[in-house]
Every structure is written in C-alpha cells, then in structure tokens.
Amino acid sequence: MKNSIIGYPRIGELRELKFWTEDYFKGNLSLEKLQQNVKDLRKNQWKLLEQAGIDFIPSNDFSFYDGMLDMAALLNVIPDNYKFLGLNKLDTYFAMARGYQGEKGDVKALPMKKWFNTNYHYIVPIVEDNTEIKLNSEELFNQYTEALEIGIKTKPVIIGGFTFLKLAHYNGTKKIDDFIEDIVKAYGDIFIELNKLGVEWVQIDEPILVMDLSENDIEIFKRIYTGLLKNKGKLNILIQTYFGDIRDCYGEVTSLGFDGIGLDFVEGKKSLELIKDMGFPEDTFLFAGIINGKNIWKNSYEKSFIILNELSRHVKKENIVINTSCSLLHVPYTLKNEEKLSEDYKSHFAFAEEKLVELAELKELFGDTNYIASNKYKNNISLFTKKLNSYNSEVKKKVENLTEKDFIRLPKFDERAKIQKDFFKLPLLPTTTIGSFPQTSEVKSTRAKFKRGEITKEQYVKKLKEKIKECIELQEKIGLDVLVHGEFERNDMVEYFGENFNGFLFTQRAWVQSYGTRCVKPPIIWGDVSRAKPITVEYSKYAQSLTSKPVKGMLTGPVTILNWSFPREDISLNEMAFQIALAIKEEILDLEANGINIIQVDEAALKEKLPLRKSSWHSEYLDWAIPAFRLVHSSSKATTQIHTHMCYSEFEEIVKDIDFMDADVISFEASRSNLSIVEALNKNNFITAVGPGVYDIHSPRVPGVEEIVKGINSMLEKINKEKLWINPDCGLKTRGEKETVPSLKNLVEATKKVRNKLGEYV
Ligand code: GLN
Ligand code: ZN
C-alpha cells in the first residue's frame, strides 16, 4: 500500500516565506539570503513528509508566488514588456506577479484570478503572438536535485499543458490551437530532462478536466497527451485531477495510457460511479483522493473505507494509492501552534500536518484485512459518534419552520422604489461609498492594543467614536449623499461578525495562502449559528446621530460569511447559510428599529463558490444561496433600503439570479472592466438599482473629474438615470487618506456636472 499528497502548503508554518519575500521587496533581505531561506524551508518540509511516511513526496509544489506563474516562467510565457525591463530571473517573475515601478521602467502586474472554486488566486499567463513556448528554467530540476541531495526521491509536480493553455489569455491573433505543438515539444523536453535525472514519477496537474468540456476541448487534450505519452521514456506519468470529477473525459483519460490517474473522491461526486460503470485500466495506479484537501475536519475512516472497499472491487488493491483530494495548500499548516483552542476541539480537526498522520494511518489500515478491530480505526469511529456541543435546537427549529413567505419581501420592488423615493428624497445619481474608510496605522494599532488588553473596552469604543465622527464630518464636507460610519471597528468582514455569533471558532495561526504573500485566516463553523448580541447597532446609531443625511448600516451577507469560513461537514451548506441568514436578519431588524434606514449587506464572495459545472449552478448552489440573501431582508420595512455589494463584475451569466436577490441597490466593481456588464444588465432588464464603481480603489491613482464624467455618461447610455448610483469600486480600507479624499471630491464634482447637464434636458 502507498500514500501520496498532491502538494503541501508553502508559505511557511509561521508565514516565514511571506515575511522573507516582503523583506526582499523592501530591499531588507538579499537575494542570496532569500534563496538560502527557501531552500531550508523546502528541505524541512521534505523531511517532515518523509518522517510522516508519505511515499510520493512532491517537489516543485513550492512557489515564490503562484504555481501558474511558475509554469509561465518555466515555459517562457513572459510578455515582452517584462523581458524588456532587463531584470534578473526572479525579479522578472516578481514583476509579472506584482508589477514593477522603478528605474528600469513601469509595468503593471499580470491579471490575477481565483483558482477554480477556491479563495486562492493564480496569475493569468499572457500569451502574445510572438511568444515562443519552450523550456526556459531550471527550477523544476533543481528542486528535484535539492531533495535528492538529502536522500529524498520526490515526485516533481507541474501544471499540465492543457490546463495551462486553457487558463492563459491570448493577446494577439493566435489562439490555443496555434500553441499545441509547442506545448507538446516543451513538455517533451521536460520529460527528457526528468529522465536524465532518473525521476520515477512526475505529477501533471490537469484540474481543468473537472470542468464542462466541449468536444473540441477533449480533442485538444487528446492531441497534447497522445503526443506526449509517446516520449515519456522511463518516466511514470501521473495525471492528477481535483476539485471535481472528470465525467466529460473519463473514457479518454483512462485509455490514453497514463501510468497513474488521480481522481477526487471528495468533490468528485461521480468519480466512484465512473469507475464502477466504465472500469479502470489494469496496470494503472489509481491515486484516490479521499482526504479532503480543502477543509480542516478529521477524516472519517468509516466513510473512507466505504470508498476504498468499493474501489478494491474494481481496481487492484496494490494499485490504489491513498491521496489527498487536492493540494494541501488550501488548508493551514498545523494544529500544534493553536494554543488557545482546547484539546477537545482540536481532536476533531486535521490541518496539513495532521492530515499526514491520517494518510499514514489509512495506508496501514488499508493493508490490514482486519482493520475494523484496530484501535486506530476504533478511535476514529468514536470521534464521529461523540455528541458535540454544537447543537442548538432552537436554531434548528427556526430553520425547519421557514416557509416560502419568509423569503418574500413585500411590497414588491417597484412599489418599494416609489415609497423610498418619497422617503429619502435623494438627488438624481446619489453618491455613496462602499463602507470602509482608510484604516490608518492609528486605527490598526488601537485595535491591536484593545485585543492585547492594553486598553479598556471603554477607551476603545471612545476612540472608535472619535474616528466615526471625523469620518462623518469628512463625508459631509466632500458632499456625499449617503454616508457610512467607516468600519473602523473591523479588520475583516467575516471574523468581525463571527466573533459576535455563537457557533464560530477562531484560530491564532491557521493561515491559508490567498495570493502571493497574502494569507487569510478563515474562522471555523463549529456549531449551529445564532447572534449572541447586537453587533453594529451602537456604531451605526452613533454615526446617524451626527448627521441629517442617511447613514448606511454595514453588514456582511450569509453566503460570504459561509464561503470565507471552514464549514461544518455534518450539516448542509444550505442549512448553515440559512442559520447565518437568520442571525444577520436579527441585526437588520435591530438597525431598523434604531433609525437606520439604509442597510448594505455585502456579498463579496457570492460568486466564488459557484459550482464549476454549469449543470450544478442552481441545484447545488444558487437555489439556496440566493434565498439565504432574500431571507436576510424579507421582513424589512418598505422604507428600509437594502443595498448589496459585490467585489467583481463578472456576473453576466448569473445576472438574473443577482436580480432575484431582490435588493434595492447593488454596487459592484466596474471601473477596470470594459463596462460589458452594464450592457448585460441592460439586455436582461435588470430591475435592481445599480452602482457600477466609477473609481478603481485597487490603485492609488486619483481619477480626474472628466474621466469620471465620461464613465457616468457611458453608463447612462445603458442604465436608466433613476436607477444609477455613483460610488467607488469597493471599500477604501486599504487606501490612504491622501488619495481617497481628492478622489471622492472628484467623484462628487463629476456627479454634479452630470446632474446639471441632465437638468438641462429634463
Ligand atoms: N463594506 C466592505 C468595505 O467597504 C466591503 C468590502 C468588500 O467588498 N470586500 O470594506
Ligand atoms: Zn468589494
């Protein structure tokens, strides 16, 4: 019996890599020292994996920034403007990742996108007409040798040519088809080098195979691999898939002659069925992904053995390799640094390091015909039969008792819009912001002091109120129409709410890489969720008391809270979303009762967990995610205006579902995109009033008045002026006051200009 992992986290147990690279960026760490540090980091990880008894230890799963970017560097997919900077290899790589501004030039970063259905982001390779795809880096081979030097024979990991070409963007006239031969040649060259080094197994990741594939896609896939497999030499090729099943191409994948096939049995709903129905090739190894690489709960051995036993009927037992469902990159490093979580809680969790123990145990048990009698098995079973303190029958009952009318807000949108128009008497094209104002170092240090217990709650609240007062005064001075309190009390839009909910657990060091050196620390949903006490009411009420203009209450929506947490595995996502929705609903009703008439419920992460296959969009997700949002505001008064916000504009395909959230106003990112979404809204007769961002807050640039006027005017061509709001792209918390104030002033001035102009026509 053997076991394997697809990849290990790489940011460092205490985020060492983050701090080293950031120091390097600042010029505080030399290139040599950086390289030495990462070598040590890799070495320690390989040793850890060896000691944990992992048979297939990956190499090249390390990355300074992102694996797709590594592949772009390896395959020479480096756009000219980065090459022309004339930087060294690593700095060219970092220039692609984060842009470069210095004496050698000024180039923007490559685009970044979410990696399938995770919160990890990859750098999008840009292929130009003159791009010459060819082997261009030694990194892959060096890392293999590095591990060999300490006596560890690894399985090099690369992203496959098909996924790479599918996720790349083509800037010129050439498209995927024009690069297939080059890809086959370049991977062939990689194989030659790996053969020279005596590598036994190479893992080629092709996660794109779990998506909906067209016939043409499958043809391309076949072309790439029939070409490649001919030249594999002595190498064993493992084609690794994850994040779903490969129902569209299972026949092709199993007949091409791979030495190993990696399938996901956690998210791959049909993986088992495919094997049962279509069989599995005789002499091929099945890398069976049964340990969840995305969630932090212990594996249920009982459930795993149901899969393993079934698999053994169709695949030779000695050919089954116990594997993770995806790279462990998506879970935190280790439980051992969690000093505050009680052992009782911890006994239910497995982060990356603890998953290694599970892999070792499962391997051992799988080789034991009488595994049921073993203590390891029994201990695991008892964990899942233990009664947990996570149940709250009152919450359960509330969810069970929900009926259709709990999801319907009355009066309907048009009627509400009329009532709200009279009630608020806002000017045409109302101006507002998305919620947060710049979080100065003073704000951050006050919060840190409070968390460390260095200042009292009273002192902290007093400080926050001072900031709120300043923020309201500033907005009045700028002349915005709908104000916000500034969100100085929170650093995170999920943790802050989770802390005030029953049912959530928090970690100290359970970081997960989000992109580059950025990490997130998602809370864990442990039990049934309910609101412990009012959360934002005091601050919103105070802010509203300072002005006669409306101040927006500011909440995070249920789907976003769920998507940015580690969910439970014992109840459905749907049930969790409804529980959170009911908790947020209580907050809305409290805000309303305290005189807050506009309330924004952010759903920044709604799109993130949209299933990878279109056929599941509704049945597995939107059919409960959209109702969860509707539930939040269905009891609100007609005079309460509900806003929502989304951090992206790519929702053309789900425009109707977004409209069905039945918010009164939605704001979203648009200033960078080509406004195609505005077109889509128009085509779909979008009902909700909209505020497509007119100012890009992801950059320190101050947009000029005329530029904003132009933006507004082009929106007015497609959007009814009665329905258009003017606002920035997203919250301002990461921005400095220096650029924020003039930008907002310009936004208000531009709006006034357009209003005047419109006045002439009316
Ligand atoms: N209201 C939040 C803010 O302004 C929204 C943040 C987000 O969409 N990510 O910061
Ligand atoms: Zn946003």
PDB file of N, CA and C in Angstrom, residues 341-390:
ATOM      1  N   LEU A 341      -7.062  27.011  21.375  1.00  0.00           N
ATOM      2  CA  LEU A 341      -8.159  26.061  21.139  1.00  0.00           C
ATOM      3  C   LEU A 341      -7.999  24.884  22.099  1.00  0.00           C
ATOM      4  N   SER A 342      -9.074  24.486  22.725  1.00  0.00           N
ATOM      5  CA  SER A 342      -8.951  23.381  23.678  1.00  0.00           C
ATOM      6  C   SER A 342      -8.710  22.065  22.930  1.00  0.00           C
ATOM      7  N   GLU A 343      -8.104  21.129  23.642  1.00  0.00           N
ATOM      8  CA  GLU A 343      -7.795  19.824  23.040  1.00  0.00           C
ATOM      9  C   GLU A 343      -9.069  19.155  22.535  1.00  0.00           C
ATOM     10  N   ASP A 344     -10.142  19.416  23.241  1.00  0.00           N
ATOM     11  CA  ASP A 344     -11.397  18.817  22.871  1.00  0.00           C
ATOM     12  C   ASP A 344     -11.819  19.224  21.460  1.00  0.00           C
ATOM     13  N   TYR A 345     -11.683  20.503  21.187  1.00  0.00           N
ATOM     14  CA  TYR A 345     -11.984  20.970  19.824  1.00  0.00           C
ATOM     15  C   TYR A 345     -10.957  20.421  18.849  1.00  0.00           C
ATOM     16  N   LYS A 346      -9.714  20.547  19.243  1.00  0.00           N
ATOM     17  CA  LYS A 346      -8.634  20.162  18.319  1.00  0.00           C
ATOM     18  C   LYS A 346      -8.727  18.703  17.887  1.00  0.00           C
ATOM     19  N   SER A 347      -9.270  17.867  18.788  1.00  0.00           N
ATOM     20  CA  SER A 347      -9.330  16.441  18.445  1.00  0.00           C
ATOM     21  C   SER A 347     -10.198  16.188  17.207  1.00  0.00           C
ATOM     22  N   HIS A 348     -10.968  17.188  16.800  1.00  0.00           N
ATOM     23  CA  HIS A 348     -11.829  16.997  15.623  1.00  0.00           C
ATOM     24  C   HIS A 348     -11.217  17.551  14.331  1.00  0.00           C
ATOM     25  N   PHE A 349     -10.086  18.217  14.466  1.00  0.00           N
ATOM     26  CA  PHE A 349      -9.523  18.878  13.288  1.00  0.00           C
ATOM     27  C   PHE A 349      -8.249  18.230  12.794  1.00  0.00           C
ATOM     28  N   ALA A 350      -8.012  18.384  11.502  1.00  0.00           N
ATOM     29  CA  ALA A 350      -6.746  17.956  10.912  1.00  0.00           C
ATOM     30  C   ALA A 350      -6.331  19.024   9.910  1.00  0.00           C
ATOM     31  N   PHE A 351      -5.276  19.771  10.246  1.00  0.00           N
ATOM     32  CA  PHE A 351      -4.689  20.688   9.273  1.00  0.00           C
ATOM     33  C   PHE A 351      -3.688  19.865   8.446  1.00  0.00           C
ATOM     34  N   ALA A 352      -2.861  20.521   7.657  1.00  0.00           N
ATOM     35  CA  ALA A 352      -1.990  19.767   6.744  1.00  0.00           C
ATOM     36  C   ALA A 352      -1.169  18.697   7.473  1.00  0.00           C
ATOM     37  N   GLU A 353      -0.504  19.109   8.539  1.00  0.00           N
ATOM     38  CA  GLU A 353       0.376  18.161   9.213  1.00  0.00           C
ATOM     39  C   GLU A 353      -0.407  16.977   9.788  1.00  0.00           C
ATOM     40  N   GLU A 354      -1.586  17.256  10.313  1.00  0.00           N
ATOM     41  CA  GLU A 354      -2.383  16.183  10.896  1.00  0.00           C
ATOM     42  C   GLU A 354      -2.981  15.282   9.803  1.00  0.00           C
ATOM     43  N   LYS A 355      -3.131  15.845   8.626  1.00  0.00           N
ATOM     44  CA  LYS A 355      -3.630  15.018   7.517  1.00  0.00           C
ATOM     45  C   LYS A 355      -2.580  13.979   7.106  1.00  0.00           C
ATOM     46  N   LEU A 356      -1.322  14.323   7.329  1.00  0.00           N
ATOM     47  CA  LEU A 356      -0.259  13.357   7.017  1.00  0.00           C
ATOM     48  C   LEU A 356      -0.401  12.123   7.905  1.00  0.00           C
ATOM     49  N   VAL A 357      -0.782  12.367   9.144  1.00  0.00           N
ATOM     50  CA  VAL A 357      -0.987  11.240  10.067  1.00  0.00           C
ATOM     51  C   VAL A 357      -2.146  10.382   9.550  1.00  0.00           C
ATOM     52  N   GLU A 358      -3.180  11.041   9.101  1.00  0.00           N
ATOM     53  CA  GLU A 358      -4.325  10.281   8.578  1.00  0.00           C
ATOM     54  C   GLU A 358      -3.934   9.437   7.366  1.00  0.00           C
ATOM     55  N   LEU A 359      -3.114  10.040   6.507  1.00  0.00           N
ATOM     56  CA  LEU A 359      -2.676   9.304   5.314  1.00  0.00           C
ATOM     57  C   LEU A 359      -1.883   8.062   5.723  1.00  0.00           C
ATOM     58  N   ALA A 360      -1.042   8.223   6.731  1.00  0.00           N
ATOM     59  CA  ALA A 360      -0.232   7.094   7.190  1.00  0.00           C
ATOM     60  C   ALA A 360      -1.124   6.028   7.828  1.00  0.00           C
ATOM     61  N   GLU A 361      -2.075   6.485   8.623  1.00  0.00           N
ATOM     62  CA  GLU A 361      -2.953   5.508   9.292  1.00  0.00           C
ATOM     63  C   GLU A 361      -3.834   4.769   8.282  1.00  0.00           C
ATOM     64  N   LEU A 362      -4.376   5.508   7.353  1.00  0.00           N
ATOM     65  CA  LEU A 362      -5.256   4.864   6.372  1.00  0.00           C
ATOM     66  C   LEU A 362      -4.489   3.846   5.530  1.00  0.00           C
ATOM     67  N   LYS A 363      -3.254   4.206   5.214  1.00  0.00           N
ATOM     68  CA  LYS A 363      -2.430   3.268   4.444  1.00  0.00           C
ATOM     69  C   LYS A 363      -2.247   1.978   5.239  1.00  0.00           C
ATOM     70  N   GLU A 364      -1.924   2.147   6.509  1.00  0.00           N
ATOM     71  CA  GLU A 364      -1.692   0.982   7.363  1.00  0.00           C
ATOM     72  C   GLU A 364      -2.974   0.145   7.467  1.00  0.00           C
ATOM     73  N   LEU A 365      -4.080   0.831   7.714  1.00  0.00           N
ATOM     74  CA  LEU A 365      -5.342   0.111   7.895  1.00  0.00           C
ATOM     75  C   LEU A 365      -5.785  -0.585   6.606  1.00  0.00           C
ATOM     76  N   PHE A 366      -5.509   0.082   5.503  1.00  0.00           N
ATOM     77  CA  PHE A 366      -5.935  -0.481   4.205  1.00  0.00           C
ATOM     78  C   PHE A 366      -5.186  -1.792   3.932  1.00  0.00           C
ATOM     79  N   GLY A 367      -3.999  -1.895   4.488  1.00  0.00           N
ATOM     80  CA  GLY A 367      -3.216  -3.119   4.291  1.00  0.00           C
ATOM     81  C   GLY A 367      -3.586  -4.203   5.302  1.00  0.00           C
ATOM     82  N   ASP A 368      -4.489  -3.892   6.182  1.00  0.00           N
ATOM     83  CA  ASP A 368      -4.825  -4.810   7.264  1.00  0.00           C
ATOM     84  C   ASP A 368      -6.224  -5.357   7.014  1.00  0.00           C
ATOM     85  N   THR A 369      -6.343  -6.656   6.788  1.00  0.00           N
ATOM     86  CA  THR A 369      -7.664  -7.207   6.454  1.00  0.00           C
ATOM     87  C   THR A 369      -8.627  -7.091   7.634  1.00  0.00           C
ATOM     88  N   ASN A 370      -8.063  -7.025   8.814  1.00  0.00           N
ATOM     89  CA  ASN A 370      -8.929  -6.906   9.991  1.00  0.00           C
ATOM     90  C   ASN A 370      -8.864  -5.501  10.586  1.00  0.00           C
ATOM     91  N   TYR A 371      -8.898  -4.516   9.702  1.00  0.00           N
ATOM     92  CA  TYR A 371      -8.723  -3.130  10.175  1.00  0.00           C
ATOM     93  C   TYR A 371      -9.799  -2.713  11.187  1.00  0.00           C
ATOM     94  N   ILE A 372     -10.974  -3.305  11.042  1.00  0.00           N
ATOM     95  CA  ILE A 372     -12.092  -2.926  11.906  1.00  0.00           C
ATOM     96  C   ILE A 372     -11.760  -3.134  13.387  1.00  0.00           C
ATOM     97  N   ALA A 373     -10.902  -4.111  13.632  1.00  0.00           N
ATOM     98  CA  ALA A 373     -10.563  -4.412  15.029  1.00  0.00           C
ATOM     99  C   ALA A 373      -9.447  -3.513  15.557  1.00  0.00           C
ATOM    100  N   SER A 374      -8.846  -2.739  14.658  1.00  0.00           N
ATOM    101  CA  SER A 374      -7.678  -1.965  15.106  1.00  0.00           C
ATOM    102  C   SER A 374      -8.093  -0.744  15.933  1.00  0.00           C
ATOM    103  N   ASN A 375      -7.240  -0.379  16.850  1.00  0.00           N
ATOM    104  CA  ASN A 375      -7.539   0.758  17.723  1.00  0.00           C
ATOM    105  C   ASN A 375      -7.610   2.067  16.954  1.00  0.00           C
ATOM    106  N   LYS A 376      -6.720   2.190  15.980  1.00  0.00           N
ATOM    107  CA  LYS A 376      -6.709   3.432  15.197  1.00  0.00           C
ATOM    108  C   LYS A 376      -8.071   3.641  14.526  1.00  0.00           C
ATOM    109  N   TYR A 377      -8.593   2.556  14.015  1.00  0.00           N
ATOM    110  CA  TYR A 377      -9.893   2.645  13.360  1.00  0.00           C
ATOM    111  C   TYR A 377     -10.987   2.957  14.387  1.00  0.00           C
ATOM    112  N   LYS A 378     -10.945   2.240  15.478  1.00  0.00           N
ATOM    113  CA  LYS A 378     -11.981   2.419  16.514  1.00  0.00           C
ATOM    114  C   LYS A 378     -11.961   3.835  17.091  1.00  0.00           C
ATOM    115  N   ASN A 379     -10.751   4.335  17.330  1.00  0.00           N
ATOM    116  CA  ASN A 379     -10.646   5.693  17.880  1.00  0.00           C
ATOM    117  C   ASN A 379     -11.268   6.715  16.943  1.00  0.00           C
ATOM    118  N   ASN A 380     -11.000   6.510  15.680  1.00  0.00           N
ATOM    119  CA  ASN A 380     -11.548   7.434  14.701  1.00  0.00           C
ATOM    120  C   ASN A 380     -13.079   7.358  14.690  1.00  0.00           C
ATOM    121  N   ILE A 381     -13.598   6.162  14.719  1.00  0.00           N
ATOM    122  CA  ILE A 381     -15.062   5.991  14.703  1.00  0.00           C
ATOM    123  C   ILE A 381     -15.679   6.687  15.922  1.00  0.00           C
ATOM    124  N   SER A 382     -15.029   6.537  17.060  1.00  0.00           N
ATOM    125  CA  SER A 382     -15.626   7.092  18.286  1.00  0.00           C
ATOM    126  C   SER A 382     -15.698   8.617  18.228  1.00  0.00           C
ATOM    127  N   LEU A 383     -14.760   9.193  17.504  1.00  0.00           N
ATOM    128  CA  LEU A 383     -14.762  10.648  17.345  1.00  0.00           C
ATOM    129  C   LEU A 383     -16.045  11.128  16.658  1.00  0.00           C
ATOM    130  N   PHE A 384     -16.522  10.327  15.749  1.00  0.00           N
ATOM    131  CA  PHE A 384     -17.687  10.729  14.965  1.00  0.00           C
ATOM    132  C   PHE A 384     -19.013  10.340  15.624  1.00  0.00           C
ATOM    133  N   THR A 385     -18.915   9.536  16.665  1.00  0.00           N
ATOM    134  CA  THR A 385     -20.157   9.182  17.343  1.00  0.00           C
ATOM    135  C   THR A 385     -20.340  10.017  18.605  1.00  0.00           C
ATOM    136  N   LYS A 386     -19.294  10.747  18.939  1.00  0.00           N
ATOM    137  CA  LYS A 386     -19.338  11.581  20.139  1.00  0.00           C
ATOM    138  C   LYS A 386     -20.391  12.685  19.989  1.00  0.00           C
ATOM    139  N   LYS A 387     -21.097  12.922  21.068  1.00  0.00           N
ATOM    140  CA  LYS A 387     -22.079  14.003  20.996  1.00  0.00           C
ATOM    141  C   LYS A 387     -21.342  15.340  21.169  1.00  0.00           C
ATOM    142  N   LEU A 388     -21.556  16.235  20.243  1.00  0.00           N
ATOM    143  CA  LEU A 388     -20.835  17.510  20.296  1.00  0.00           C
ATOM    144  C   LEU A 388     -21.701  18.594  20.930  1.00  0.00           C
ATOM    145  N   ASN A 389     -21.033  19.638  21.394  1.00  0.00           N
ATOM    146  CA  ASN A 389     -21.784  20.748  21.991  1.00  0.00           C
ATOM    147  C   ASN A 389     -22.190  21.759  20.918  1.00  0.00           C
ATOM    148  N   SER A 390     -22.367  21.249  19.710  1.00  0.00           N
ATOM    149  CA  SER A 390     -22.564  22.184  18.609  1.00  0.00           C
ATOM    150  C   SER A 390     -24.030  22.396  18.255  1.00  0.00           C
TER     151      SER A 390
END
